[in-house]
Amino acid sequence: MSINSTSSKSLNRLENVLIIGNGGRENSLAWAIQKNDLVKKVYLIPGNAGSERIDKCERLKIDINKQNELVEKLYFLKIDLIVIGPEIPLANGLADYLREKDFKVFGPGRDGAKLEYSKSWAKEFMQDANIPTAKFWKVNSFEEAKKIIYSSSIPLVVKVDGLASGKGVFIPESTKECLEAAESIFNGKFGNTNNLVVLEEKIKGPEVSVFALCDGKKYVILPSAQDHKRLNEKDKGPNTGGMGAYSPAPLLTDFYLDKIIKEIIEPTIEELNKKNIDYRGVIYFGLMITESGPKVIEYNCRFGDPECQTIMPLMDQNFVFLLEKCSMGNLSNDEKIKTSNKVSGCVIATSEGYPNEYRTGLPIKIGEIDSCNCQVFDSGTSLSKNGELLTDGGRVLSIVCQDKNFDIVFEKAYKNLKKIHFDGIYYRNDIGHQVRKNLSEEN
Ligand code: AMP
Ligand code: GLY
C-alpha cells in the first residue's frame, strides 16, 4: 500500500498535548507527537520512568479519577489536545467528561468504547452490519453454555464479556477445557463480567492488526502490523499482551486491504453512525485472514501495544495533526498519512514469570544503544529514590528499529537488546519470523 501524500497543517494552537496512560504505547505516542515543531510540551498522566527521557515530555502527578482537580490543572496548563491511551478510562467515559469541559480529545466516548468492553455487544454490532466474523452464541448461565458446548459440532473459543486485561479469551483443546473455561467465568474468576459469556466458532488463519483513525465519519488507515501474542518462540506458550510486532505486514496485500476497507472498516463506521455514536479515536481491528477472507476477531477502542511502538516511528511529524483533526471531527475527504518508506520491528523484553507472577524493582542497565533509527520505549519501569531505573511491570521495555528490510531491523533490535540487562530478562528471539529471510532459511 502506498501512503504518501501529506496531511495538511493545523490552524489551531497545538503547544501543549496531554497523553493519558503509562505504557510503552503512550511513550511512543509522546515521542511521535513531540516531533512536531508546534508542540512545545507533552504531558503524561501518569507516564512511567522512561517518559521524561523523551524530548519535551513531563509527567504529571494527578489522579485521573479526581476529575475536578484534573480539569482545573488542564485548564491551568492550557492543554490543546488530549490523547487517551488505555481502554479502562475510555470505558469509564473519561473522553465524554473532558469533551464536556471543552477539551479536544482523541479517544471514543463510553458508547464507542463498548466495541471493546463488551464482546457480546461487539458481536451483535457486527451481525447488524453484516461484518464478517466468527459465528457466536451469547449465553447467560453455565447451564446454557453446557447445552451449546455439548451440541456443537465445531470447535469453540470462550470469551469473557467485559474487560479482562487480555486474559479473557480461552482457546480450549477439548470439550472438557471448554466447559471449565465457561464455568470459571460464571464462577466470577474475572469479576463482574455482566454475567455473560460469548462462545465463538474457532477460526483459523494468520492475524493482522489494522488501525483506523476516525473523526466520527471519515477515517485514515495506519500501516498494518503483526503482533506476536504467544510467550514463546514458534508461537507457543500462553497468550500475552504482545511480545513483539512488525510493520507493515506484507500479508496484507492491496487485495486484502481493499476487501477489509469495503467489508469491515466502512461498514463499521456506518454502523457506528447508525447507532448515533460519534467515534473520535482509533478503531483497532484485530483480524484473521481465513480461507474465506478476512474476519474480525475483535475490536479495540485504542492503539495496540506493541503495535503502536512499532508504527509510531514510521509516522512523520504531521501525525499529531491527524489526531487533532479526528478530535475535532474534521479529517479531510482525501486525508492521507505521510509515512516513512522504511519498515519497523519491535521486540519486548519482559520480566521472568510474565504473563503470570513476576518480581518488580530489579535494576535495569542500558548500555550504549544504537540511536540511529532505534528507540527504547519503557513499558513498565520506575525510578528508585536514587534515580536508578527499575523494572515495574510484566512487559518492561520495547526495543524498536527501522530500516530498509526486516532482516536488518531485527538484527539491530537484537544487537541493542544484548546491551540491556536486568535479572530474569526474557524475550523471544524469533519476532518477525514471518518476514525475516535469514531466519526462515535457518528453520
Ligand atoms: P483477543 O483477546 O480477543 O485478542 O483474543 C486473543 C487471541 O485469541 C486472538 O489474537 C486469537 O489468536 C485468539 N482468538 C480469539 N478469537 C478467536 C476465534 N474465534 N477463533 C480462533 N482464535 C481466536
Ligand atoms: N497487542 C494486542 C493488544 O494491544 O491488544
PDB file of N, CA and C and ligand atoms in Angstrom, residues 25 87 116 166 209 211 227-229 240-245 284 298 300 302-308 395, ligand 2:
ATOM      1  N   ARG A  25       3.151   2.024  24.800  1.00  0.00           N
ATOM      2  CA  ARG A  25       2.274   2.652  23.793  1.00  0.00           C
ATOM      3  C   ARG A  25       2.246   4.170  23.973  1.00  0.00           C
ATOM      4  N   GLU A  87      -7.823   1.421  27.496  1.00  0.00           N
ATOM      5  CA  GLU A  87      -9.270   1.198  27.348  1.00  0.00           C
ATOM      6  C   GLU A  87     -10.061   1.509  28.618  1.00  0.00           C
ATOM      7  N   GLU A 116     -15.038  -2.475  22.568  1.00  0.00           N
ATOM      8  CA  GLU A 116     -14.039  -3.282  23.259  1.00  0.00           C
ATOM      9  C   GLU A 116     -14.549  -3.853  24.578  1.00  0.00           C
ATOM     10  N   GLY A 166      -6.652  -8.592  28.637  1.00  0.00           N
ATOM     11  CA  GLY A 166      -6.060  -9.555  27.695  1.00  0.00           C
ATOM     12  C   GLY A 166      -6.104 -10.999  28.165  1.00  0.00           C
ATOM     13  N   SER A 209      -3.208  -6.693  12.596  1.00  0.00           N
ATOM     14  CA  SER A 209      -3.881  -5.582  13.275  1.00  0.00           C
ATOM     15  C   SER A 209      -3.953  -4.391  12.329  1.00  0.00           C
ATOM     16  N   PHE A 211      -5.374  -0.340  12.039  1.00  0.00           N
ATOM     17  CA  PHE A 211      -5.815   0.790  12.870  1.00  0.00           C
ATOM     18  C   PHE A 211      -6.376   1.894  11.984  1.00  0.00           C
ATOM     19  N   ASP A 227       1.302  -8.633  15.364  1.00  0.00           N
ATOM     20  CA  ASP A 227       1.684  -8.792  16.762  1.00  0.00           C
ATOM     21  C   ASP A 227       2.143 -10.246  16.965  1.00  0.00           C
ATOM     22  N   HIS A 228       2.818 -10.528  18.063  1.00  0.00           N
ATOM     23  CA  HIS A 228       3.176 -11.912  18.427  1.00  0.00           C
ATOM     24  C   HIS A 228       2.624 -12.129  19.829  1.00  0.00           C
ATOM     25  N   LYS A 229       1.469 -12.775  19.909  1.00  0.00           N
ATOM     26  CA  LYS A 229       0.765 -12.830  21.206  1.00  0.00           C
ATOM     27  C   LYS A 229       1.314 -13.880  22.148  1.00  0.00           C
ATOM     28  N   THR A 240      -0.073 -13.494  25.684  1.00  0.00           N
ATOM     29  CA  THR A 240       0.417 -12.355  26.473  1.00  0.00           C
ATOM     30  C   THR A 240      -0.228 -11.093  25.900  1.00  0.00           C
ATOM     31  N   GLY A 241       0.155  -9.940  26.430  1.00  0.00           N
ATOM     32  CA  GLY A 241      -0.291  -8.676  25.826  1.00  0.00           C
ATOM     33  C   GLY A 241       0.336  -8.458  24.463  1.00  0.00           C
ATOM     34  N   GLY A 242       1.436  -9.132  24.190  1.00  0.00           N
ATOM     35  CA  GLY A 242       2.157  -8.977  22.916  1.00  0.00           C
ATOM     36  C   GLY A 242       3.654  -8.954  23.177  1.00  0.00           C
ATOM     37  N   MET A 243       4.398  -9.823  22.488  1.00  0.00           N
ATOM     38  CA  MET A 243       5.832  -9.977  22.736  1.00  0.00           C
ATOM     39  C   MET A 243       6.687  -9.268  21.687  1.00  0.00           C
ATOM     40  N   GLY A 244       6.046  -8.703  20.681  1.00  0.00           N
ATOM     41  CA  GLY A 244       6.798  -8.014  19.632  1.00  0.00           C
ATOM     42  C   GLY A 244       5.897  -7.845  18.430  1.00  0.00           C
ATOM     43  N   ALA A 245       6.338  -7.036  17.489  1.00  0.00           N
ATOM     44  CA  ALA A 245       5.499  -6.786  16.313  1.00  0.00           C
ATOM     45  C   ALA A 245       6.372  -6.290  15.176  1.00  0.00           C
ATOM     46  N   TYR A 284      -9.289  -0.228  16.462  1.00  0.00           N
ATOM     47  CA  TYR A 284      -8.296  -1.295  16.259  1.00  0.00           C
ATOM     48  C   TYR A 284      -9.076  -2.513  15.787  1.00  0.00           C
ATOM     49  N   GLU A 298     -11.662  -9.280  16.923  1.00  0.00           N
ATOM     50  CA  GLU A 298     -12.068  -8.366  18.000  1.00  0.00           C
ATOM     51  C   GLU A 298     -11.877  -6.929  17.552  1.00  0.00           C
ATOM     52  N   ASN A 300     -10.843  -3.170  19.282  1.00  0.00           N
ATOM     53  CA  ASN A 300     -10.418  -2.455  20.484  1.00  0.00           C
ATOM     54  C   ASN A 300     -10.601  -0.967  20.220  1.00  0.00           C
ATOM     55  N   ARG A 302      -8.599   1.463  21.145  1.00  0.00           N
ATOM     56  CA  ARG A 302      -7.308   2.084  21.485  1.00  0.00           C
ATOM     57  C   ARG A 302      -6.252   1.533  20.525  1.00  0.00           C
ATOM     58  N   PHE A 303      -5.053   2.100  20.586  1.00  0.00           N
ATOM     59  CA  PHE A 303      -3.946   1.541  19.811  1.00  0.00           C
ATOM     60  C   PHE A 303      -3.498   0.227  20.454  1.00  0.00           C
ATOM     61  N   GLY A 304      -2.985  -0.679  19.632  1.00  0.00           N
ATOM     62  CA  GLY A 304      -2.417  -1.917  20.167  1.00  0.00           C
ATOM     63  C   GLY A 304      -1.053  -1.648  20.777  1.00  0.00           C
ATOM     64  N   ASP A 305      -0.679  -2.470  21.703  1.00  0.00           N
ATOM     65  CA  ASP A 305       0.631  -2.393  22.346  1.00  0.00           C
ATOM     66  C   ASP A 305       1.213  -3.798  22.213  1.00  0.00           C
ATOM     67  N   PRO A 306       2.218  -4.085  21.476  1.00  0.00           N
ATOM     68  CA  PRO A 306       3.290  -3.220  20.979  1.00  0.00           C
ATOM     69  C   PRO A 306       3.140  -2.724  19.537  1.00  0.00           C
ATOM     70  N   GLU A 307       1.973  -2.852  18.922  1.00  0.00           N
ATOM     71  CA  GLU A 307       1.864  -2.369  17.537  1.00  0.00           C
ATOM     72  C   GLU A 307       2.130  -0.863  17.461  1.00  0.00           C
ATOM     73  N   CYS A 308       1.640  -0.125  18.449  1.00  0.00           N
ATOM     74  CA  CYS A 308       1.796   1.330  18.436  1.00  0.00           C
ATOM     75  C   CYS A 308       3.288   1.716  18.460  1.00  0.00           C
ATOM     76  N   ARG A 395       5.717  -6.478  31.102  1.00  0.00           N
ATOM     77  CA  ARG A 395       6.454  -6.042  29.922  1.00  0.00           C
ATOM     78  C   ARG A 395       7.260  -4.830  30.345  1.00  0.00           C
TER      79      ARG A 395
HETATM   80  N1  GLY B   2      -1.221  -6.198  21.092  1.00  0.00           N
HETATM   81  C1  GLY B   2      -2.550  -6.523  21.402  1.00  0.00           C
HETATM   82  C2  GLY B   2      -3.319  -5.517  22.116  1.00  0.00           C
HETATM   83  O1  GLY B   2      -2.869  -4.403  22.329  1.00  0.00           O
HETATM   84  O2  GLY B   2      -4.451  -5.816  22.496  1.00  0.00           O
END
